[in-house]
Amino acid sequence: MEDTIIFGLIERAQFARNAAVYEPGAIPVPVWTRDGRQMSLLEYLLRETEQVHGRIRRYTNPDENAFFPEDLPPLVLPPLEYPQVLWPPAAGVNVNSKIMEMYLGHLLPEITPGGDDRNYGSAAMHDVVILQALSRRIHYGKFVAEAKFQSQTDKYTELIKCRDARGILELLTDRAVELKVVERVKLKAATFGQDLNSSGHTSPDELKSSEYLALRISPEAVADLYEQWVMPLTKEVEVEYLLRRLDHD
Amino acid sequence: MEDTIIFGLIERAQFARNAAVYEPGAIPVPVWTRDGRQMSLLEYLLRETEQVHGRIRRYTNPDENAFFPEDLPPLVLPPLEYPQVLWPPAAGVNVNSKIMEMYLGHLLPEITPGGDDRNYGSAAMHDVVILQALSRRIHYGKFVAEAKFQSQTDKYTELIKCRDARGILELLTDRAVELKVVERVKLKAATFGQDLNSSGHTSPDELKSSEYLALRISPEAVADLYEQWVMPLTKEVEVEYLLRRLDHD
């Protein structure tokens, strides 16, 4: 997922901000939200993509969470049987609306040059890829939370019974691992973001220094994205999951 | 496009061959081809994706060529005006059926491990991304051919009048450029294909040596793909375009 997200960001960064893609009504699409406003082009493309993938059972996979779960179409393939790893009353945690907010409010402005190059379709297609990969990455927190619960059942049970969200967050946070993730993501952005179309290229050692040459995306921006948004949202999923971990249907 | 293709191949290579995705009827989808057989899962997903993207005018862009052009849906957005660069009677050259054959017959067996991991949806989604990027890359030959025609109009005109496809192919082939492309593609596959999830990583100089460590895709296989399939098909597009370059509607 990490590589998919980084590849996606590099591809999206080729295009301008293209604000019209995100503004409901700016590009007139034939679908309205459940609360009655016209969808933005991005919402429309995301929903239509979910319609197509949903029919081939993408959202029967517990790794996947739809952005428009109430609109999912009937399956055309028989559902696959997945091993039931997650605790059913907690399996439905879905923070996609927050992922969308984070993407539109923080990530997109950070990685794209401003302006409008009229490549609305291409921009929106890459947005969909990134959003779906972010969603999968962040909701993977449910599996992480389940594993943590299994390994420290007593401690978590106590915190869950007290509804101590802050205590749960502290128990599940491993700052050393987080810092490693941030460093790895930065290195990946620097490596995969090299523009190898020009003659020269940069070695990983140069990449680790403060100057980046001919990069198509800022490794710091990607590291920031992880530090400030992806990891906190993942932990939010973990906490929400754990808070429901003792519920019964 | 080159980077999109290579990123796509790296992503697809994570999954098994999954032959069922490509076999009509193996996974029952609700759409039949025009000649009456059930579509494969890949064909179905590709066609449905073209339905979604077609509505937001992807195929009004002269860079884009549909795999199912006869099935394209009506637009929901007003068409963009594109500058008319291509010669209209030649603009419709479409080799997507050959691209599909090449992909299924050569590329996919080369880059994927055999077997079946049941990730049919994920495999097919990456196939769609790669096929669309290959199609765009290869049909870009029309623009290349137009530019070549403009710069050597007399020579090409003579060959076109004699229907000398072989002579056209020779005139448009620049072996030095082709070899540079192959080298660049190999370096990209080696750089972008690094598995940075493990602790160590490889420097570009090591990557250029014959041993590749912890790579997710073989740079030679990608270079071969370009040498044996992508570049010849691009030249086929160029030749077909030029053969129609003196036609009138």
Coordinates of C-alpha atoms in Angstrom, one line a residue:
Chain A
M1 CA 0.0 0.0 0.0
E2 CA 2.8 2.4 0.9
D3 CA 4.3 2.1 -2.5
T4 CA 0.9 2.4 -4.2
I5 CA 0.2 5.6 -2.3
I6 CA 3.6 7.1 -3.1
F7 CA 3.4 6.1 -6.8
G8 CA 0.0 7.6 -6.9
L9 CA 1.1 10.9 -5.3
I10 CA 3.9 11.1 -7.8
E11 CA 1.5 10.6 -10.7
R12 CA -1.0 13.1 -9.3
A13 CA 1.7 15.7 -8.8
Q14 CA 2.2 15.9 -12.6
F15 CA -1.1 17.7 -12.9
A16 CA -2.3 21.1 -11.5
R17 CA -4.5 21.5 -8.5
N18 CA -7.6 21.8 -10.8
A19 CA -10.0 23.0 -8.1
A20 CA -13.0 22.5 -10.4
V21 CA -12.6 18.7 -9.9
Y22 CA -13.5 19.1 -6.2
E23 CA -16.2 21.7 -6.3
P24 CA -19.7 20.4 -6.5
G25 CA -21.4 21.7 -9.6
A26 CA -18.3 23.2 -11.2
I27 CA -18.3 20.2 -13.6
P28 CA -21.9 19.1 -14.0
V29 CA -22.2 15.3 -13.4
P30 CA -25.5 13.4 -13.4
V31 CA -25.4 12.1 -9.8
W32 CA -26.5 13.8 -6.6
T33 CA -25.5 13.0 -3.0
R34 CA -28.0 11.5 -0.6
D35 CA -28.5 14.9 0.9
G36 CA -29.4 16.4 -2.5
R37 CA -26.4 18.3 -3.8
Q38 CA -24.7 17.6 -7.1
M39 CA -21.5 15.6 -6.7
S40 CA -18.1 16.9 -7.5
L41 CA -16.3 15.3 -10.4
L42 CA -14.1 13.4 -7.9
E43 CA -17.1 12.2 -5.9
Y44 CA -18.8 11.1 -9.1
L45 CA -15.7 9.2 -10.4
L46 CA -15.1 7.6 -7.0
R47 CA -18.7 6.5 -6.7
E48 CA -18.8 5.1 -10.2
T49 CA -15.5 3.3 -9.7
E50 CA -17.0 1.8 -6.5
Q51 CA -20.0 0.7 -8.5
V52 CA -17.8 -1.2 -11.0
H53 CA -15.4 -2.7 -8.4
G54 CA -18.2 -3.4 -6.0
R55 CA -19.9 -5.6 -8.6
I56 CA -16.8 -7.7 -8.7
R57 CA -16.9 -8.0 -4.9
R58 CA -14.1 -5.6 -3.9
Y59 CA -16.0 -4.6 -0.8
T60 CA -16.7 -8.1 0.4
N61 CA -13.0 -8.1 1.3
P62 CA -12.6 -7.0 4.9
D63 CA -9.5 -5.0 3.8
E64 CA -11.7 -2.7 1.7
N65 CA -14.0 0.1 2.9
A66 CA -16.2 2.0 0.4
F67 CA -16.5 5.8 0.4
F68 CA -20.2 5.4 -0.6
P69 CA -21.1 2.2 1.3
E70 CA -24.8 2.9 1.2
D71 CA -24.7 2.9 -2.6
L72 CA -22.9 -0.3 -3.3
P73 CA -24.4 -2.4 -6.2
P74 CA -25.4 -6.1 -6.1
L75 CA -22.5 -8.5 -6.7
V76 CA -22.1 -10.1 -10.1
L77 CA -19.6 -12.7 -8.7
P78 CA -20.3 -15.0 -5.8
P79 CA -18.7 -13.5 -2.7
L80 CA -15.3 -15.0 -1.7
E81 CA -15.1 -16.5 1.7
Y82 CA -12.7 -14.6 3.9
P83 CA -11.4 -15.9 7.2
Q84 CA -13.2 -14.0 9.9
V85 CA -10.3 -12.2 11.7
L86 CA -12.0 -9.1 12.8
W87 CA -14.5 -8.9 15.7
P88 CA -17.8 -8.5 13.8
P89 CA -19.4 -5.6 15.8
A90 CA -16.1 -3.6 15.3
A91 CA -15.4 -4.6 11.7
G92 CA -17.5 -1.8 10.3
V93 CA -15.4 1.2 11.5
N94 CA -15.1 3.5 8.5
V95 CA -13.2 6.8 8.5
N96 CA -13.4 7.4 4.8
S97 CA -15.1 10.8 5.2
K98 CA -12.1 11.9 7.3
I99 CA -9.7 10.6 4.7
M100 CA -11.4 12.6 2.0
E101 CA -11.3 15.7 4.2
M102 CA -7.6 15.2 4.9
Y103 CA -6.9 14.5 1.2
L104 CA -8.7 17.6 -0.1
G105 CA -7.7 19.9 2.7
H106 CA -4.1 19.0 3.3
L107 CA -2.6 16.5 0.9
L108 CA -3.7 17.8 -2.4
P109 CA -2.7 21.4 -1.7
E110 CA 0.7 20.1 -0.5
I111 CA 1.6 18.0 -3.5
T112 CA 0.1 19.7 -6.5
P113 CA 1.2 23.0 -8.1
G114 CA -1.7 25.5 -8.1
G115 CA -3.7 26.4 -11.1
D116 CA -5.8 24.7 -13.7
D117 CA -4.5 22.6 -16.6
R118 CA -7.9 21.3 -17.6
N119 CA -6.7 17.7 -17.1
Y120 CA -9.7 17.0 -14.9
G121 CA -10.3 13.4 -15.8
S122 CA -6.6 12.4 -15.3
A123 CA -6.4 14.3 -12.0
A124 CA -9.5 12.7 -10.7
M125 CA -8.4 9.2 -11.8
H126 CA -5.2 9.5 -9.8
D127 CA -7.1 10.9 -6.9
V128 CA -9.3 7.8 -6.9
V129 CA -6.3 5.5 -6.9
I130 CA -4.7 7.4 -4.0
L131 CA -7.8 7.7 -1.9
Q132 CA -8.5 3.9 -2.3
A133 CA -4.9 3.1 -1.3
L134 CA -5.0 5.5 1.7
S135 CA -8.3 4.0 2.8
R136 CA -6.9 0.5 2.6
R137 CA -3.8 1.5 4.5
I138 CA -5.6 3.4 7.2
H139 CA -8.3 0.8 7.8
Y140 CA -5.7 -1.9 8.0
G141 CA -5.5 -0.5 11.5
K142 CA -8.4 -2.8 12.3
F143 CA -6.2 -5.8 11.8
V144 CA -3.4 -4.2 13.7
A145 CA -5.8 -3.4 16.6
E146 CA -7.1 -7.0 16.7
A147 CA -3.6 -8.4 16.8
K148 CA -2.7 -6.0 19.7
F149 CA -5.9 -6.9 21.5
Q150 CA -5.0 -10.6 21.2
S151 CA -1.5 -10.1 22.5
Q152 CA -2.5 -7.8 25.5
T153 CA -6.1 -8.8 26.1
D154 CA -6.2 -7.9 29.8
K155 CA -4.7 -4.5 29.5
Y156 CA -6.9 -3.5 26.6
T157 CA -10.0 -5.0 28.2
E158 CA -9.6 -2.8 31.3
L159 CA -9.1 0.3 29.2
I160 CA -12.1 -0.5 26.9
K161 CA -14.3 -1.1 29.9
C162 CA -13.4 2.4 31.2
R163 CA -14.0 3.9 27.7
D164 CA -10.5 5.3 28.1
A165 CA -9.8 6.3 24.5
R166 CA -6.7 8.2 25.5
G167 CA -5.3 5.3 27.5
I168 CA -5.9 3.0 24.5
L169 CA -4.2 5.4 22.2
E170 CA -1.2 5.5 24.5
L171 CA -1.0 1.7 24.8
L172 CA -1.1 1.2 21.1
T173 CA 1.4 3.9 20.1
D174 CA 4.9 2.8 19.4
R175 CA 6.9 5.9 18.6
A176 CA 10.0 4.1 17.5
V177 CA 8.1 2.2 14.8
E178 CA 6.4 5.4 13.7
L179 CA 9.7 7.2 13.2
K180 CA 10.9 4.2 11.2
V181 CA 7.9 4.4 9.0
V182 CA 8.4 8.2 8.4
E183 CA 12.0 7.6 7.4
R184 CA 11.1 4.8 5.1
V185 CA 8.4 6.8 3.4
K186 CA 10.7 9.7 2.9
L187 CA 13.3 7.4 1.3
K188 CA 10.7 5.8 -0.9
A189 CA 9.4 9.2 -2.1
A190 CA 13.0 10.3 -2.8
T191 CA 13.8 7.0 -4.7
F192 CA 10.6 6.5 -6.6
G193 CA 10.2 10.3 -7.3
Q194 CA 13.5 10.6 -9.2
D195 CA 13.0 12.0 -12.7
L196 CA 15.0 9.4 -14.7
N197 CA 14.0 11.0 -18.0
S198 CA 16.9 13.5 -17.7
S199 CA 20.4 12.2 -18.2
G200 CA 21.7 12.2 -14.6
H201 CA 20.2 10.5 -11.6
T202 CA 20.7 10.8 -7.9
S203 CA 22.1 8.1 -5.7
P204 CA 20.3 7.1 -2.5
D205 CA 23.1 8.8 -0.4
E206 CA 22.6 12.1 -2.2
L207 CA 18.9 11.6 -1.8
K208 CA 19.3 11.3 1.9
S209 CA 21.1 14.6 2.1
S210 CA 19.1 17.8 2.3
E211 CA 19.2 18.6 -1.3
Y212 CA 16.9 16.7 -3.7
L213 CA 17.5 17.2 -7.4
A214 CA 15.0 16.6 -10.2
L215 CA 12.4 15.1 -7.9
R216 CA 8.8 15.1 -8.9
I217 CA 7.5 15.2 -5.3
S218 CA 8.9 16.5 -2.1
P219 CA 9.9 13.6 0.2
E220 CA 9.3 15.9 3.2
A221 CA 5.7 16.5 2.1
V222 CA 5.2 12.8 1.9
A223 CA 6.8 12.2 5.2
D224 CA 4.7 14.9 6.7
L225 CA 1.6 13.4 5.2
Y226 CA 2.3 10.2 7.0
E227 CA 3.4 11.8 10.3
Q228 CA 0.5 14.3 10.5
W229 CA -2.4 12.4 8.8
V230 CA -2.0 8.8 7.8
M231 CA -0.6 7.5 11.1
P232 CA -3.0 9.5 13.3
L233 CA -6.0 8.4 11.3
T234 CA -4.7 4.8 11.4
K235 CA -4.5 5.1 15.2
E236 CA -8.0 6.6 15.2
V237 CA -9.2 3.5 13.4
E238 CA -7.4 1.3 16.0
V239 CA -9.0 3.1 18.9
E240 CA -12.5 3.1 17.4
Y241 CA -12.1 -0.6 16.7
L242 CA -10.9 -1.4 20.2
L243 CA -13.7 0.7 21.8
R244 CA -16.1 -1.7 20.1
R245 CA -14.1 -4.8 20.7
L246 CA -16.2 -6.0 23.7
D247 CA -19.5 -5.3 22.0
H248 CA -21.9 -8.0 21.0
D249 CA -24.1 -7.8 17.9
Chain B
M1 CA 3.5 7.1 -19.4
E2 CA 6.8 5.1 -19.1
D3 CA 6.8 5.6 -15.3
T4 CA 3.1 4.7 -15.1
I5 CA 3.7 1.5 -17.0
I6 CA 6.6 0.5 -14.9
F7 CA 4.8 1.4 -11.6
G8 CA 1.8 -0.7 -12.9
L9 CA 4.0 -3.7 -13.7
I10 CA 5.6 -3.6 -10.3
E11 CA 2.2 -3.5 -8.7
R12 CA 0.8 -6.3 -10.9
A13 CA 3.8 -8.5 -10.2
Q14 CA 2.8 -8.7 -6.5
F15 CA -0.1 -11.0 -7.5
A16 CA -0.1 -14.5 -9.1
R17 CA -0.8 -15.1 -12.7
N18 CA -4.5 -15.8 -11.9
A19 CA -5.4 -17.4 -15.2
A20 CA -9.1 -17.3 -14.3
V21 CA -9.1 -13.5 -14.8
Y22 CA -8.4 -13.9 -18.5
E23 CA -10.5 -16.9 -19.4
P24 CA -13.9 -16.1 -20.7
G25 CA -16.5 -17.8 -18.5
A26 CA -14.1 -18.8 -15.7
I27 CA -15.6 -16.0 -13.7
P28 CA -19.2 -15.4 -14.7
V29 CA -19.7 -11.7 -15.6
P30 CA -22.9 -10.3 -16.9
V31 CA -21.6 -8.9 -20.2
W32 CA -21.1 -10.6 -23.5
T33 CA -18.8 -9.5 -26.4
R34 CA -20.4 -8.3 -29.7
D35 CA -19.7 -11.8 -31.2
G36 CA -21.6 -13.4 -28.4
R37 CA -19.2 -15.0 -25.9
Q38 CA -19.1 -14.1 -22.3
M39 CA -16.4 -11.6 -21.4
S40 CA -13.4 -12.5 -19.2
L41 CA -13.2 -10.7 -15.9
L42 CA -10.5 -8.5 -17.3
E43 CA -12.5 -7.6 -20.4
Y44 CA -15.5 -6.8 -18.2
L45 CA -13.5 -4.6 -15.9
L46 CA -11.8 -2.8 -18.8
R47 CA -15.1 -2.3 -20.6
E48 CA -16.8 -1.0 -17.4
T49 CA -13.9 1.3 -16.7
E50 CA -14.2 2.7 -20.2
Q51 CA -17.9 3.3 -19.6
V52 CA -17.1 5.4 -16.5
H53 CA -14.1 7.3 -18.0
G54 CA -15.9 7.6 -21.3
R55 CA -18.7 9.5 -19.7
I56 CA -16.2 12.1 -18.4
R57 CA -14.9 12.4 -21.9
R58 CA -11.6 10.5 -21.6
Y59 CA -12.0 9.3 -25.2
T60 CA -12.5 12.7 -26.7
N61 CA -8.8 13.3 -26.0
P62 CA -6.9 12.3 -29.2
D63 CA -4.2 10.7 -26.9
E64 CA -6.7 8.1 -25.8
N65 CA -8.0 5.1 -27.7
A66 CA -10.7 2.8 -26.2
F67 CA -10.4 -1.0 -26.2
F68 CA -14.1 -1.2 -26.8
P69 CA -14.6 1.9 -29.0
E70 CA -18.0 0.7 -30.3
D71 CA -19.4 0.5 -26.8
L72 CA -18.5 4.0 -25.6
P73 CA -21.3 5.7 -23.6
P74 CA -22.7 9.2 -24.2
L75 CA -20.7 12.1 -22.6
V76 CA -21.9 13.6 -19.3
L77 CA -19.5 16.5 -19.7
P78 CA -19.3 18.8 -22.7
P79 CA -16.4 17.7 -24.9
L80 CA -13.1 19.7 -24.5
E81 CA -11.8 21.3 -27.6
Y82 CA -8.5 19.8 -28.6
P83 CA -6.2 21.4 -31.2
Q84 CA -6.4 19.3 -34.3
V85 CA -2.8 18.0 -34.7
L86 CA -3.5 14.6 -36.3
W87 CA -4.6 14.2 -39.9
P88 CA -8.2 13.2 -39.5
P89 CA -8.4 10.2 -41.9
A90 CA -5.4 8.7 -40.1
A91 CA -6.3 9.7 -36.5
G92 CA -8.4 6.6 -36.0
V93 CA -5.6 4.0 -36.0
N94 CA -6.2 1.7 -33.1
V95 CA -4.0 -1.3 -32.3
N96 CA -5.5 -2.1 -28.9
S97 CA -6.5 -5.6 -29.8
K98 CA -2.8 -6.3 -30.5
I99 CA -1.8 -4.6 -27.3
M100 CA -4.2 -7.0 -25.4
E101 CA -2.7 -10.0 -27.2
M102 CA 0.8 -8.9 -26.4
Y103 CA -0.1 -8.3 -22.8
L104 CA -1.8 -11.6 -22.3
G105 CA 0.6 -13.7 -24.4
H106 CA 3.9 -12.2 -23.4
L107 CA 4.0 -9.6 -20.8
L108 CA 1.8 -11.1 -18.1
P109 CA 3.5 -14.6 -18.2
E110 CA 6.9 -12.8 -18.0
I111 CA 6.2 -10.5 -15.0
T112 CA 3.9 -12.6 -12.7
P113 CA 4.7 -15.7 -10.7
G114 CA 2.5 -18.6 -11.8
G115 CA -0.4 -19.9 -9.8
D116 CA -3.6 -18.5 -8.4
D117 CA -3.9 -16.4 -5.2
R118 CA -7.6 -15.6 -5.7
N119 CA -6.8 -11.8 -5.8
Y120 CA -8.7 -11.6 -9.1
G121 CA -10.1 -8.1 -8.6
S122 CA -6.8 -6.6 -7.6
A123 CA -5.0 -8.3 -10.5
A124 CA -7.5 -7.1 -13.0
M125 CA -7.5 -3.6 -11.7
H126 CA -3.7 -3.4 -12.2
D127 CA -4.1 -5.0 -15.6
V128 CA -6.5 -2.2 -16.6
V129 CA -4.1 0.5 -15.5
I130 CA -1.2 -1.1 -17.4
L131 CA -3.2 -1.7 -20.5
Q132 CA -4.5 1.9 -20.6
A133 CA -1.0 3.3 -20.1
L134 CA 0.5 1.0 -22.8
S135 CA -2.3 2.0 -25.1
R136 CA -1.6 5.7 -24.6
R137 CA 2.2 5.2 -25.0
I138 CA 1.9 3.1 -28.1
H139 CA -0.7 5.3 -29.8
Y140 CA 1.4 8.3 -29.1
G141 CA 3.1 7.0 -32.2
K142 CA 0.5 8.9 -34.2
F143 CA 1.8 12.2 -32.9
V144 CA 5.4 11.1 -33.5
A145 CA 4.5 10.1 -37.1
E146 CA 2.8 13.4 -37.8
A147 CA 5.9 15.3 -36.6
K148 CA 8.2 13.1 -38.7
F149 CA 5.9 13.6 -41.7
Q150 CA 6.0 17.4 -41.2
S151 CA 9.8 17.4 -41.0
Q152 CA 10.4 15.1 -44.0
T153 CA 7.3 15.5 -46.0
D154 CA 8.8 14.8 -49.5
K155 CA 10.5 11.6 -48.5
Y156 CA 7.5 10.2 -46.7
T157 CA 5.1 11.3 -49.4
E158 CA 7.0 9.3 -52.0
L159 CA 7.1 6.2 -49.8
I160 CA 3.4 6.5 -48.9
K161 CA 2.4 6.9 -52.6
C162 CA 4.3 3.6 -53.3
R163 CA 2.6 1.9 -50.3
D164 CA 6.1 1.1 -49.2
A165 CA 5.5 0.1 -45.6
R166 CA 8.9 -1.4 -45.2
G167 CA 10.6 1.8 -46.5
I168 CA 8.5 3.9 -44.1
L169 CA 9.5 1.7 -41.2
E170 CA 13.1 2.1 -42.1
L171 CA 12.9 5.9 -42.5
L172 CA 11.2 6.3 -39.1
T173 CA 13.5 3.9 -37.1
D174 CA 16.2 5.6 -35.1
R175 CA 18.1 2.7 -33.5
A176 CA 20.2 5.0 -31.3
V177 CA 17.1 6.5 -29.7
E178 CA 15.6 3.0 -29.2
L179 CA 18.7 1.7 -27.4
K180 CA 18.5 4.8 -25.1
V181 CA 14.9 4.1 -24.3
V182 CA 15.7 0.4 -23.5
E183 CA 18.5 1.5 -21.1
R184 CA 16.4 4.1 -19.5
V185 CA 13.5 1.7 -18.9
K186 CA 15.8 -0.9 -17.4
L187 CA 17.2 1.7 -15.0
K188 CA 13.7 2.8 -14.1
A189 CA 12.6 -0.7 -13.4
A190 CA 15.7 -1.3 -11.2
T191 CA 15.1 2.0 -9.3
F192 CA 11.4 1.9 -8.9
G193 CA 11.3 -1.8 -8.3
Q194 CA 13.5 -1.7 -5.2
D195 CA 11.9 -3.2 -2.2
L196 CA 12.6 -0.5 0.3
N197 CA 10.6 -2.3 3.0
S198 CA 13.7 -4.3 3.9
S199 CA 16.5 -2.6 5.8
G200 CA 19.1 -2.3 3.0
H201 CA 18.7 -0.8 -0.4
T202 CA 20.7 -0.8 -3.5
S203 CA 22.5 2.1 -5.1
P204 CA 21.9 2.9 -8.8
D205 CA 25.5 1.8 -9.5
E206 CA 24.9 -1.6 -8.0
L207 CA 21.6 -1.7 -9.9
K208 CA 23.4 -1.2 -13.2
S209 CA 25.6 -4.2 -12.4
S210 CA 24.3 -7.6 -13.4
E211 CA 23.1 -8.6 -9.9
Y212 CA 19.8 -7.2 -8.7
L213 CA 18.9 -7.6 -5.1
A214 CA 15.5 -7.5 -3.5
L215 CA 13.8 -6.3 -6.7
R216 CA 10.1 -6.8 -7.3
I217 CA 10.4 -7.1 -11.0
S218 CA 13.1 -8.0 -13.4
P219 CA 14.6 -5.0 -15.1
E220 CA 15.6 -7.2 -18.0
A221 CA 12.0 -8.4 -18.5
V222 CA 10.8 -4.8 -18.6
A223 CA 13.6 -3.8 -21.1
D224 CA 12.6 -6.8 -23.2
L225 CA 9.0 -5.8 -23.1
Y226 CA 10.0 -2.5 -24.6
E227 CA 12.4 -3.8 -27.1
Q228 CA 10.3 -6.7 -28.4
W229 CA 6.8 -5.3 -28.0
V230 CA 6.2 -1.7 -27.0
M231 CA 8.6 -0.2 -29.5
P232 CA 7.6 -2.4 -32.5
L233 CA 3.9 -1.8 -31.8
T234 CA 4.6 2.0 -31.6
K235 CA 6.3 1.8 -35.0
E236 CA 3.4 -0.2 -36.3
V237 CA 1.1 2.7 -35.3
E238 CA 3.4 5.1 -37.0
V239 CA 3.5 3.2 -40.2
E240 CA -0.3 2.7 -40.2
Y241 CA -0.8 6.3 -39.6
L242 CA 1.6 7.4 -42.3
L243 CA 0.0 5.0 -44.8
R244 CA -3.2 6.9 -44.3
R245 CA -1.5 10.3 -44.2
L246 CA -2.4 11.3 -47.8
D247 CA -6.0 10.0 -47.6
H248 CA -9.0 12.4 -47.7
D249 CA -12.2 11.9 -45.8

